[in-house]
């Protein structure tokens, strides 16, 4: 598995961004990103330059779109233009099906952003009748996302949906329209790609997001492994825990992988740095990391678990905050 950092929500002058695709990808390279998703508002015309820009900058560009409507903004990834103009507030699933039928995925963008009249349709108001149709949610939005008030309810809604048994991925999105030297730090969305070599392609990125192989971070990447017997599971995997009454003992290993990028080298020996393990049963445990400690072990029983994830907690811009979080590892009783 290869973990690479992506920015999944971007704009160019083909909608309302100010930097060209080439300028944005040059900046993405400075930031240490491996790829971006181009998600201009209601158009894919910016992709015309993508191959040439990738060749010159080395940044992979994934085709996408931000459906920008009165009732919400929805990101589509991995497909060309899909029609959205005939959708009303109660039939978003008709549009989602169009994307899925072409092999793409959909994600709700900034679901709790301030809406009209400040931002047309930024607040999600579509009726979702079946959350199984939603592939991912942008739970961290804009730069310095842990500090943004509208991201807290998005994270809470994602957690609530996980508790109800839905397997929805969570991502970060800068909503990148322009760049300046005064910009706050955006988050990385690390994707676990199955292809070990070469440029990340659209299929591998879409597969990583839909499979939940994601760690979102302001600095270090979190690595999670669950062992049950001889089996090993990682982020996004489904752990078969056996039938009721069987031995459900599991071991979890969490590693903190420092970022090599100079702007993201949050110190792992910083006082107050904690790893928090949480689940549908609430917070299970937390560990204060000792100086230079970058790994913890946790033994647990899987009884009653639907999912588990890990958060890294510590100081960010002078305030205690979540620094990184993994998508869950899921649990399922085996059927015999």
mmCIF file of C-alpha atoms in Angstrom:
data_model
loop_
_atom_site.group_PDB
_atom_site.id
_atom_site.type_symbol
_atom_site.label_atom_id
_atom_site.label_comp_id
_atom_site.label_asym_id
_atom_site.label_seq_id
_atom_site.Cartn_x
_atom_site.Cartn_y
_atom_site.Cartn_z
ATOM 1 C CA UNK A 1 0.000 0.000 0.000
ATOM 2 C CA UNK A 2 1.277 3.453 -0.920
ATOM 3 C CA UNK A 3 -0.007 6.465 1.043
ATOM 4 C CA UNK A 4 0.054 9.750 -0.860
ATOM 5 C CA UNK A 5 -1.288 13.209 0.053
ATOM 6 C CA UNK A 6 -4.012 14.723 -2.122
ATOM 7 C CA UNK A 7 -6.094 17.903 -2.279
ATOM 8 C CA UNK A 8 -9.606 16.875 -3.363
ATOM 9 C CA UNK A 9 -11.429 20.228 -3.811
ATOM 10 C CA UNK A 10 -9.983 22.830 -6.201
ATOM 11 C CA UNK A 11 -11.040 25.559 -8.653
ATOM 12 C CA UNK A 12 -9.490 27.392 -11.602
ATOM 13 C CA UNK A 13 -10.645 30.323 -13.809
ATOM 14 C CA UNK A 14 -12.876 27.798 -15.591
ATOM 15 C CA UNK A 15 -15.210 28.564 -12.671
ATOM 16 C CA UNK A 16 -14.282 31.087 -9.948
ATOM 17 C CA UNK A 17 -10.661 30.269 -9.150
ATOM 18 C CA UNK A 18 -7.924 32.762 -9.900
ATOM 19 C CA UNK A 19 -4.895 30.556 -10.508
ATOM 20 C CA UNK A 20 -4.586 28.453 -13.623
ATOM 21 C CA UNK A 21 -4.335 24.700 -13.411
ATOM 22 C CA UNK A 22 -0.608 24.961 -14.074
ATOM 23 C CA UNK A 23 -0.121 27.592 -11.348
ATOM 24 C CA UNK A 24 -2.128 25.554 -8.863
ATOM 25 C CA UNK A 25 -0.199 22.370 -9.585
ATOM 26 C CA UNK A 26 3.125 24.191 -9.195
ATOM 27 C CA UNK A 27 1.927 25.392 -5.788
ATOM 28 C CA UNK A 28 0.663 21.881 -4.980
ATOM 29 C CA UNK A 29 4.165 20.578 -5.644
ATOM 30 C CA UNK A 30 5.614 23.164 -3.237
ATOM 31 C CA UNK A 31 3.131 22.002 -0.602
ATOM 32 C CA UNK A 32 4.260 18.412 -0.982
ATOM 33 C CA UNK A 33 1.071 17.101 -2.580
ATOM 34 C CA UNK A 34 1.086 14.169 -4.999
ATOM 35 C CA UNK A 35 -2.181 15.009 -6.691
ATOM 36 C CA UNK A 36 -5.326 17.100 -6.828
ATOM 37 C CA UNK A 37 -8.918 16.616 -7.896
ATOM 38 C CA UNK A 38 -10.060 19.389 -10.236
ATOM 39 C CA UNK A 39 -13.610 20.229 -9.129
ATOM 40 C CA UNK A 40 -14.625 23.431 -10.891
ATOM 41 C CA UNK A 41 -18.206 24.563 -10.407
ATOM 42 C CA UNK A 42 -20.481 22.823 -12.906
ATOM 43 C CA UNK A 43 -17.860 22.402 -15.605
ATOM 44 C CA UNK A 44 -15.063 20.018 -16.550
ATOM 45 C CA UNK A 45 -13.587 22.278 -19.223
ATOM 46 C CA UNK A 46 -10.424 22.805 -17.161
ATOM 47 C CA UNK A 47 -9.415 19.180 -17.706
ATOM 48 C CA UNK A 48 -8.426 20.026 -21.302
ATOM 49 C CA UNK A 49 -4.968 21.045 -20.022
ATOM 50 C CA UNK A 50 -4.608 18.277 -17.445
ATOM 51 C CA UNK A 51 -2.289 15.876 -19.278
ATOM 52 C CA UNK A 52 0.179 18.610 -20.243
ATOM 53 C CA UNK A 53 0.140 20.104 -16.732
ATOM 54 C CA UNK A 54 0.737 16.712 -15.141
ATOM 55 C CA UNK A 55 3.663 16.059 -17.462
ATOM 56 C CA UNK A 56 5.254 19.410 -16.587
ATOM 57 C CA UNK A 57 4.572 19.470 -12.831
ATOM 58 C CA UNK A 58 4.415 15.797 -11.828
ATOM 59 C CA UNK A 59 1.082 16.397 -10.071
ATOM 60 C CA UNK A 60 -1.638 13.846 -10.783
ATOM 61 C CA UNK A 61 -4.973 15.474 -11.720
ATOM 62 C CA UNK A 62 -8.205 13.571 -11.065
ATOM 63 C CA UNK A 63 -11.307 14.673 -13.023
ATOM 64 C CA UNK A 64 -14.133 15.998 -10.895
ATOM 65 C CA UNK A 65 -16.920 18.522 -10.653
ATOM 66 C CA UNK A 66 -18.636 20.499 -7.917
ATOM 67 C CA UNK A 67 -22.353 20.509 -8.556
ATOM 68 C CA UNK A 68 -23.221 23.990 -7.329
ATOM 69 C CA UNK A 69 -26.965 24.313 -6.771
ATOM 70 C CA UNK A 70 -29.463 26.144 -4.560
ATOM 71 C CA UNK A 71 -29.804 23.078 -2.295
ATOM 72 C CA UNK A 72 -26.199 22.076 -1.748
ATOM 73 C CA UNK A 73 -22.820 21.464 -3.314
ATOM 74 C CA UNK A 74 -21.887 17.919 -4.258
ATOM 75 C CA UNK A 75 -18.480 16.765 -5.469
ATOM 76 C CA UNK A 76 -18.232 14.122 -8.158
ATOM 77 C CA UNK A 77 -14.948 12.354 -8.831
ATOM 78 C CA UNK A 78 -13.771 10.017 -11.541
ATOM 79 C CA UNK A 79 -16.312 10.793 -14.260
ATOM 80 C CA UNK A 80 -16.791 13.397 -16.986
ATOM 81 C CA UNK A 81 -19.664 15.875 -16.840
ATOM 82 C CA UNK A 82 -22.879 14.510 -15.346
ATOM 83 C CA UNK A 83 -26.154 16.400 -15.668
ATOM 84 C CA UNK A 84 -27.387 18.105 -12.480
ATOM 85 C CA UNK A 85 -29.689 20.926 -13.676
ATOM 86 C CA UNK A 86 -32.950 18.975 -13.469
ATOM 87 C CA UNK A 87 -32.527 17.942 -9.812
ATOM 88 C CA UNK A 88 -34.826 19.228 -7.096
ATOM 89 C CA UNK A 89 -34.380 19.132 -3.311
ATOM 90 C CA UNK A 90 -36.014 15.705 -3.022
ATOM 91 C CA UNK A 91 -34.446 13.787 -5.923
ATOM 92 C CA UNK A 92 -30.673 14.052 -5.441
ATOM 93 C CA UNK A 93 -30.489 10.252 -5.729
ATOM 94 C CA UNK A 94 -31.393 10.523 -9.417
ATOM 95 C CA UNK A 95 -28.240 12.567 -9.970
ATOM 96 C CA UNK A 96 -26.106 10.323 -7.753
ATOM 97 C CA UNK A 97 -27.139 7.310 -9.819
ATOM 98 C CA UNK A 98 -25.903 9.036 -12.975
ATOM 99 C CA UNK A 99 -22.444 9.361 -11.427
ATOM 100 C CA UNK A 100 -22.357 5.830 -10.046
ATOM 101 C CA UNK A 101 -23.488 4.328 -13.363
ATOM 102 C CA UNK A 102 -20.376 5.856 -14.963
ATOM 103 C CA UNK A 103 -18.065 4.447 -12.280
ATOM 104 C CA UNK A 104 -17.627 7.680 -10.319
ATOM 105 C CA UNK A 105 -18.233 8.584 -6.695
ATOM 106 C CA UNK A 106 -20.003 11.463 -4.946
ATOM 107 C CA UNK A 107 -19.221 13.450 -1.820
ATOM 108 C CA UNK A 108 -21.077 16.144 0.092
ATOM 109 C CA UNK A 109 -19.001 19.325 0.167
ATOM 110 C CA UNK A 110 -18.903 21.504 3.314
ATOM 111 C CA UNK A 111 -22.362 20.325 4.490
ATOM 112 C CA UNK A 112 -22.658 22.860 7.322
ATOM 113 C CA UNK A 113 -21.167 25.934 5.669
ATOM 114 C CA UNK A 114 -23.059 29.174 5.998
ATOM 115 C CA UNK A 115 -25.642 29.204 3.219
ATOM 116 C CA UNK A 116 -27.615 31.816 1.303
ATOM 117 C CA UNK A 117 -27.419 34.833 1.139
ATOM 118 C CA UNK A 118 -23.695 34.565 2.012
ATOM 119 C CA UNK A 119 -23.028 31.539 -0.167
ATOM 120 C CA UNK A 120 -25.601 30.167 -2.565
ATOM 121 C CA UNK A 121 -26.414 26.585 -1.684
ATOM 122 C CA UNK A 122 -23.289 26.034 0.425
ATOM 123 C CA UNK A 123 -25.382 24.533 3.227
ATOM 124 C CA UNK A 124 -26.569 21.011 2.329
ATOM 125 C CA UNK A 125 -30.405 20.881 2.107
ATOM 126 C CA UNK A 126 -31.020 17.937 -0.234
ATOM 127 C CA UNK A 127 -33.075 15.102 1.255
ATOM 128 C CA UNK A 128 -30.893 12.014 1.509
ATOM 129 C CA UNK A 129 -33.208 9.011 1.619
ATOM 130 C CA UNK A 130 -30.438 6.423 1.623
ATOM 131 C CA UNK A 131 -27.024 7.351 3.015
ATOM 132 C CA UNK A 132 -25.555 4.218 1.445
ATOM 133 C CA UNK A 133 -25.524 6.236 -1.799
ATOM 134 C CA UNK A 134 -23.145 8.874 -0.361
ATOM 135 C CA UNK A 135 -19.544 7.772 -0.872
ATOM 136 C CA UNK A 136 -17.815 10.451 1.185
ATOM 137 C CA UNK A 137 -18.244 13.651 3.170
ATOM 138 C CA UNK A 138 -15.926 16.647 3.328
ATOM 139 C CA UNK A 139 -15.765 16.892 7.123
ATOM 140 C CA UNK A 140 -12.747 19.221 7.139
ATOM 141 C CA UNK A 141 -13.191 22.246 4.894
ATOM 142 C CA UNK A 142 -10.934 25.220 4.078
ATOM 143 C CA UNK A 143 -7.467 25.912 5.505
ATOM 144 C CA UNK A 144 -6.795 25.240 9.202
ATOM 145 C CA UNK A 145 -9.918 23.051 9.198
ATOM 146 C CA UNK A 146 -9.819 21.941 12.878
ATOM 147 C CA UNK A 147 -10.337 25.611 13.782
ATOM 148 C CA UNK A 148 -13.411 26.163 11.572
ATOM 149 C CA UNK A 149 -16.716 26.150 13.428
ATOM 150 C CA UNK A 150 -18.710 24.696 10.529
ATOM 151 C CA UNK A 151 -16.537 21.568 10.469
ATOM 152 C CA UNK A 152 -17.520 20.431 13.983
ATOM 153 C CA UNK A 153 -21.126 19.522 13.048
ATOM 154 C CA UNK A 154 -19.880 17.850 9.850
ATOM 155 C CA UNK A 155 -17.575 15.614 11.887
ATOM 156 C CA UNK A 156 -20.437 14.910 14.312
ATOM 157 C CA UNK A 157 -22.812 14.000 11.490
ATOM 158 C CA UNK A 158 -20.233 11.634 9.995
ATOM 159 C CA UNK A 159 -19.810 9.984 13.406
ATOM 160 C CA UNK A 160 -23.567 9.644 13.811
ATOM 161 C CA UNK A 161 -23.885 7.985 10.402
ATOM 162 C CA UNK A 162 -21.080 5.550 11.285
ATOM 163 C CA UNK A 163 -22.945 4.717 14.490
ATOM 164 C CA UNK A 164 -26.021 3.922 12.402
ATOM 165 C CA UNK A 165 -23.987 1.407 10.410
ATOM 166 C CA UNK A 166 -23.229 3.422 7.268
ATOM 167 C CA UNK A 167 -19.730 3.119 5.837
ATOM 168 C CA UNK A 168 -19.071 6.624 4.558
ATOM 169 C CA UNK A 169 -15.567 7.934 3.978
ATOM 170 C CA UNK A 170 -14.405 11.273 5.370
ATOM 171 C CA UNK A 171 -12.059 13.665 3.563
ATOM 172 C CA UNK A 172 -10.604 17.161 3.794
ATOM 173 C CA UNK A 173 -11.077 19.776 1.084
ATOM 174 C CA UNK A 174 -9.378 23.145 0.967
ATOM 175 C CA UNK A 175 -11.879 24.485 -1.556
ATOM 176 C CA UNK A 176 -8.809 25.971 -3.223
ATOM 177 C CA UNK A 177 -9.584 29.059 -5.296
ATOM 178 C CA UNK A 178 -6.369 31.064 -5.002
ATOM 179 C CA UNK A 179 -2.986 31.143 -3.294
ATOM 180 C CA UNK A 180 -0.948 33.700 -1.420
ATOM 181 C CA UNK A 181 2.054 33.631 0.867
ATOM 182 C CA UNK A 182 -0.228 34.439 3.842
ATOM 183 C CA UNK A 183 -2.400 31.341 3.436
ATOM 184 C CA UNK A 184 -3.021 29.216 6.507
ATOM 185 C CA UNK A 185 -1.999 25.577 6.321
ATOM 186 C CA UNK A 186 -4.495 23.249 4.607
ATOM 187 C CA UNK A 187 -4.974 19.623 5.610
ATOM 188 C CA UNK A 188 -3.729 16.680 3.600
ATOM 189 C CA UNK A 189 -6.036 13.845 2.616
ATOM 190 C CA UNK A 190 -3.712 10.825 2.543
ATOM 191 C CA UNK A 191 -5.036 8.080 0.273
ATOM 192 C CA UNK A 192 -3.980 4.438 0.473
ATOM 193 C CA UNK A 193 -3.318 3.480 -3.153
ATOM 194 C CA UNK A 194 -2.985 -0.132 -4.197
ATOM 195 C CA UNK A 195 -0.726 0.549 -7.196
ATOM 196 C CA UNK A 196 2.793 0.656 -5.791
ATOM 197 C CA UNK A 197 4.483 2.469 -8.674
ATOM 198 C CA UNK A 198 3.870 5.214 -11.218
ATOM 199 C CA UNK A 199 1.548 8.196 -11.229
ATOM 200 C CA UNK A 200 -1.648 7.804 -9.232
ATOM 201 C CA UNK A 201 -4.500 7.283 -11.668
ATOM 202 C CA UNK A 202 -8.192 8.079 -11.432
ATOM 203 C CA UNK A 203 -9.262 4.488 -10.806
ATOM 204 C CA UNK A 204 -6.862 4.009 -7.885
ATOM 205 C CA UNK A 205 -7.868 7.320 -6.276
ATOM 206 C CA UNK A 206 -11.598 6.616 -6.611
ATOM 207 C CA UNK A 207 -11.081 3.122 -5.225
ATOM 208 C CA UNK A 208 -9.098 4.405 -2.237
ATOM 209 C CA UNK A 209 -11.792 6.948 -1.321
ATOM 210 C CA UNK A 210 -14.725 4.579 -1.767
ATOM 211 C CA UNK A 211 -12.872 1.926 0.272
ATOM 212 C CA UNK A 212 -12.153 4.386 3.084
ATOM 213 C CA UNK A 213 -8.360 4.038 2.924
ATOM 214 C CA UNK A 214 -7.916 7.611 4.169
ATOM 215 C CA UNK A 215 -6.056 9.512 6.862
ATOM 216 C CA UNK A 216 -6.692 13.256 7.151
ATOM 217 C CA UNK A 217 -3.940 15.301 8.760
ATOM 218 C CA UNK A 218 -2.398 18.691 9.428
ATOM 219 C CA UNK A 219 0.989 17.029 9.865
ATOM 220 C CA UNK A 220 1.893 13.403 10.630
ATOM 221 C CA UNK A 221 0.088 10.475 9.065
ATOM 222 C CA UNK A 222 -1.548 7.894 11.298
ATOM 223 C CA UNK A 223 -1.126 4.223 10.505
ATOM 224 C CA UNK A 224 -3.525 1.711 12.039
ATOM 225 C CA UNK A 225 -3.377 -2.091 12.035
ATOM 226 C CA UNK A 226 -5.716 -4.551 13.746
ATOM 227 C CA UNK A 227 -4.635 -8.142 14.286
ATOM 228 C CA UNK A 228 -7.100 -10.923 14.995
ATOM 229 C CA UNK A 229 -5.427 -14.303 15.023
ATOM 230 C CA UNK A 230 -3.309 -14.584 11.893
ATOM 231 C CA UNK A 231 -5.285 -11.922 10.017
ATOM 232 C CA UNK A 232 -4.212 -8.290 9.581
ATOM 233 C CA UNK A 233 -6.510 -5.360 8.795
ATOM 234 C CA UNK A 234 -5.884 -1.717 7.990
ATOM 235 C CA UNK A 235 -7.849 1.505 7.594
ATOM 236 C CA UNK A 236 -11.044 0.873 5.630
ATOM 237 C CA UNK A 237 -10.920 -2.911 6.052
ATOM 238 C CA UNK A 238 -13.717 -5.018 7.524
ATOM 239 C CA UNK A 239 -12.666 -7.249 10.418
ATOM 240 C CA UNK A 240 -14.491 -10.559 10.585
ATOM 241 C CA UNK A 241 -14.948 -11.068 14.317
ATOM 242 C CA UNK A 242 -16.541 -14.530 14.304
ATOM 243 C CA UNK A 243 -19.895 -15.555 15.715
ATOM 244 C CA UNK A 244 -21.185 -14.536 19.137
ATOM 245 C CA UNK A 245 -19.376 -16.485 21.837
ATOM 246 C CA UNK A 246 -16.157 -16.892 19.855
ATOM 247 C CA UNK A 247 -12.924 -15.350 21.043
ATOM 248 C CA UNK A 248 -13.082 -11.750 19.833
ATOM 249 C CA UNK A 249 -9.691 -10.665 21.143
ATOM 250 C CA UNK A 250 -7.885 -8.199 18.890
ATOM 251 C CA UNK A 251 -4.672 -6.192 18.983
ATOM 252 C CA UNK A 252 -4.350 -2.711 17.523
ATOM 253 C CA UNK A 253 -1.098 -0.994 16.598
ATOM 254 C CA UNK A 254 -1.106 2.755 15.918
ATOM 255 C CA UNK A 255 1.923 4.473 14.436
ATOM 256 C CA UNK A 256 2.567 8.193 13.986
ATOM 257 C CA UNK A 257 4.483 8.774 10.755
ATOM 258 C CA UNK A 258 6.093 12.245 10.679
ATOM 259 C CA UNK A 259 5.681 14.359 7.565
ATOM 260 C CA UNK A 260 8.836 15.145 5.607
ATOM 261 C CA UNK A 261 7.440 18.486 4.480
ATOM 262 C CA UNK A 262 9.065 21.359 6.474
ATOM 263 C CA UNK A 263 5.721 23.132 7.088
ATOM 264 C CA UNK A 264 4.150 19.986 8.518
ATOM 265 C CA UNK A 265 6.748 18.702 10.900
ATOM 266 C CA UNK A 266 4.634 18.791 14.031
ATOM 267 C CA UNK A 267 6.908 17.477 16.745
ATOM 268 C CA UNK A 268 5.961 14.054 18.089
ATOM 269 C CA UNK A 269 7.778 14.843 21.350
ATOM 270 C CA UNK A 270 5.548 17.836 21.986
ATOM 271 C CA UNK A 271 3.969 17.741 25.442
ATOM 272 C CA UNK A 272 0.260 17.019 25.506
ATOM 273 C CA UNK A 273 0.262 14.941 22.351
ATOM 274 C CA UNK A 274 -2.343 12.185 22.667
ATOM 275 C CA UNK A 275 -3.655 9.280 20.646
ATOM 276 C CA UNK A 276 -7.395 8.774 21.139
ATOM 277 C CA UNK A 277 -9.084 5.544 20.064
ATOM 278 C CA UNK A 278 -12.824 5.873 19.593
ATOM 279 C CA UNK A 279 -15.714 3.825 18.253
ATOM 280 C CA UNK A 280 -19.472 3.476 18.056
ATOM 281 C CA UNK A 281 -19.247 2.662 21.794
ATOM 282 C CA UNK A 282 -17.617 6.037 22.438
ATOM 283 C CA UNK A 283 -14.032 6.774 23.413
ATOM 284 C CA UNK A 284 -12.281 3.496 24.255
ATOM 285 C CA UNK A 285 -8.945 4.768 25.511
ATOM 286 C CA UNK A 286 -6.346 7.494 25.141
ATOM 287 C CA UNK A 287 -2.579 7.469 25.411
ATOM 288 C CA UNK A 288 -0.293 10.381 26.173
ATOM 289 C CA UNK A 289 2.721 9.971 23.940
ATOM 290 C CA UNK A 290 6.024 9.997 25.766
ATOM 291 C CA UNK A 291 8.929 11.926 24.297
ATOM 292 C CA UNK A 292 9.810 10.593 20.845
ATOM 293 C CA UNK A 293 7.241 7.770 21.229
ATOM 294 C CA UNK A 294 5.596 7.099 17.878
ATOM 295 C CA UNK A 295 3.752 3.807 18.413
ATOM 296 C CA UNK A 296 1.188 2.381 20.842
ATOM 297 C CA UNK A 297 -0.410 -1.047 21.267
ATOM 298 C CA UNK A 298 -3.986 -1.588 22.385
ATOM 299 C CA UNK A 299 -5.705 -4.892 23.213
ATOM 300 C CA UNK A 300 -9.464 -5.089 23.011
ATOM 301 C CA UNK A 301 -12.461 -7.318 22.434
ATOM 302 C CA UNK A 302 -14.575 -6.680 19.363
ATOM 303 C CA UNK A 303 -17.912 -7.341 21.069
ATOM 304 C CA UNK A 304 -20.435 -4.692 20.079
ATOM 305 C CA UNK A 305 -18.090 -2.807 17.791
ATOM 306 C CA UNK A 306 -19.215 -1.479 14.418
ATOM 307 C CA UNK A 307 -16.166 0.696 13.784
ATOM 308 C CA UNK A 308 -12.999 2.133 15.355
ATOM 309 C CA UNK A 309 -10.854 5.097 14.345
ATOM 310 C CA UNK A 310 -7.885 6.973 15.762
ATOM 311 C CA UNK A 311 -7.380 10.668 16.390
ATOM 312 C CA UNK A 312 -4.150 12.505 17.142
ATOM 313 C CA UNK A 313 -4.704 15.396 19.522
ATOM 314 C CA UNK A 314 -2.303 18.198 20.405
ATOM 315 C CA UNK A 315 -1.370 21.845 19.931
ATOM 316 C CA UNK A 316 -2.108 23.615 16.661
ATOM 317 C CA UNK A 317 -1.616 27.368 16.317
ATOM 318 C CA UNK A 318 -1.609 27.761 20.094
ATOM 319 C CA UNK A 319 -4.781 25.771 20.781
ATOM 320 C CA UNK A 320 -5.517 22.138 21.620
ATOM 321 C CA UNK A 321 -7.085 20.484 18.611
ATOM 322 C CA UNK A 322 -7.422 17.339 16.550
ATOM 323 C CA UNK A 323 -4.285 17.167 14.392
ATOM 324 C CA UNK A 324 -5.153 14.071 12.387
ATOM 325 C CA UNK A 325 -7.743 11.306 12.203
ATOM 326 C CA UNK A 326 -8.087 8.025 10.386
ATOM 327 C CA UNK A 327 -11.119 6.682 8.633
ATOM 328 C CA UNK A 328 -12.472 3.642 10.476
ATOM 329 C CA UNK A 329 -11.683 -0.016 10.443
ATOM 330 C CA UNK A 330 -15.063 -1.783 10.478
ATOM 331 C CA UNK A 331 -16.263 -4.908 12.288
ATOM 332 C CA UNK A 332 -18.657 -7.548 11.109
ATOM 333 C CA UNK A 333 -19.773 -10.823 12.584
ATOM 334 C CA UNK A 334 -18.984 -13.718 10.294
ATOM 335 C CA UNK A 335 -21.942 -15.679 8.918
ATOM 336 C CA UNK A 336 -21.554 -19.442 9.210
#
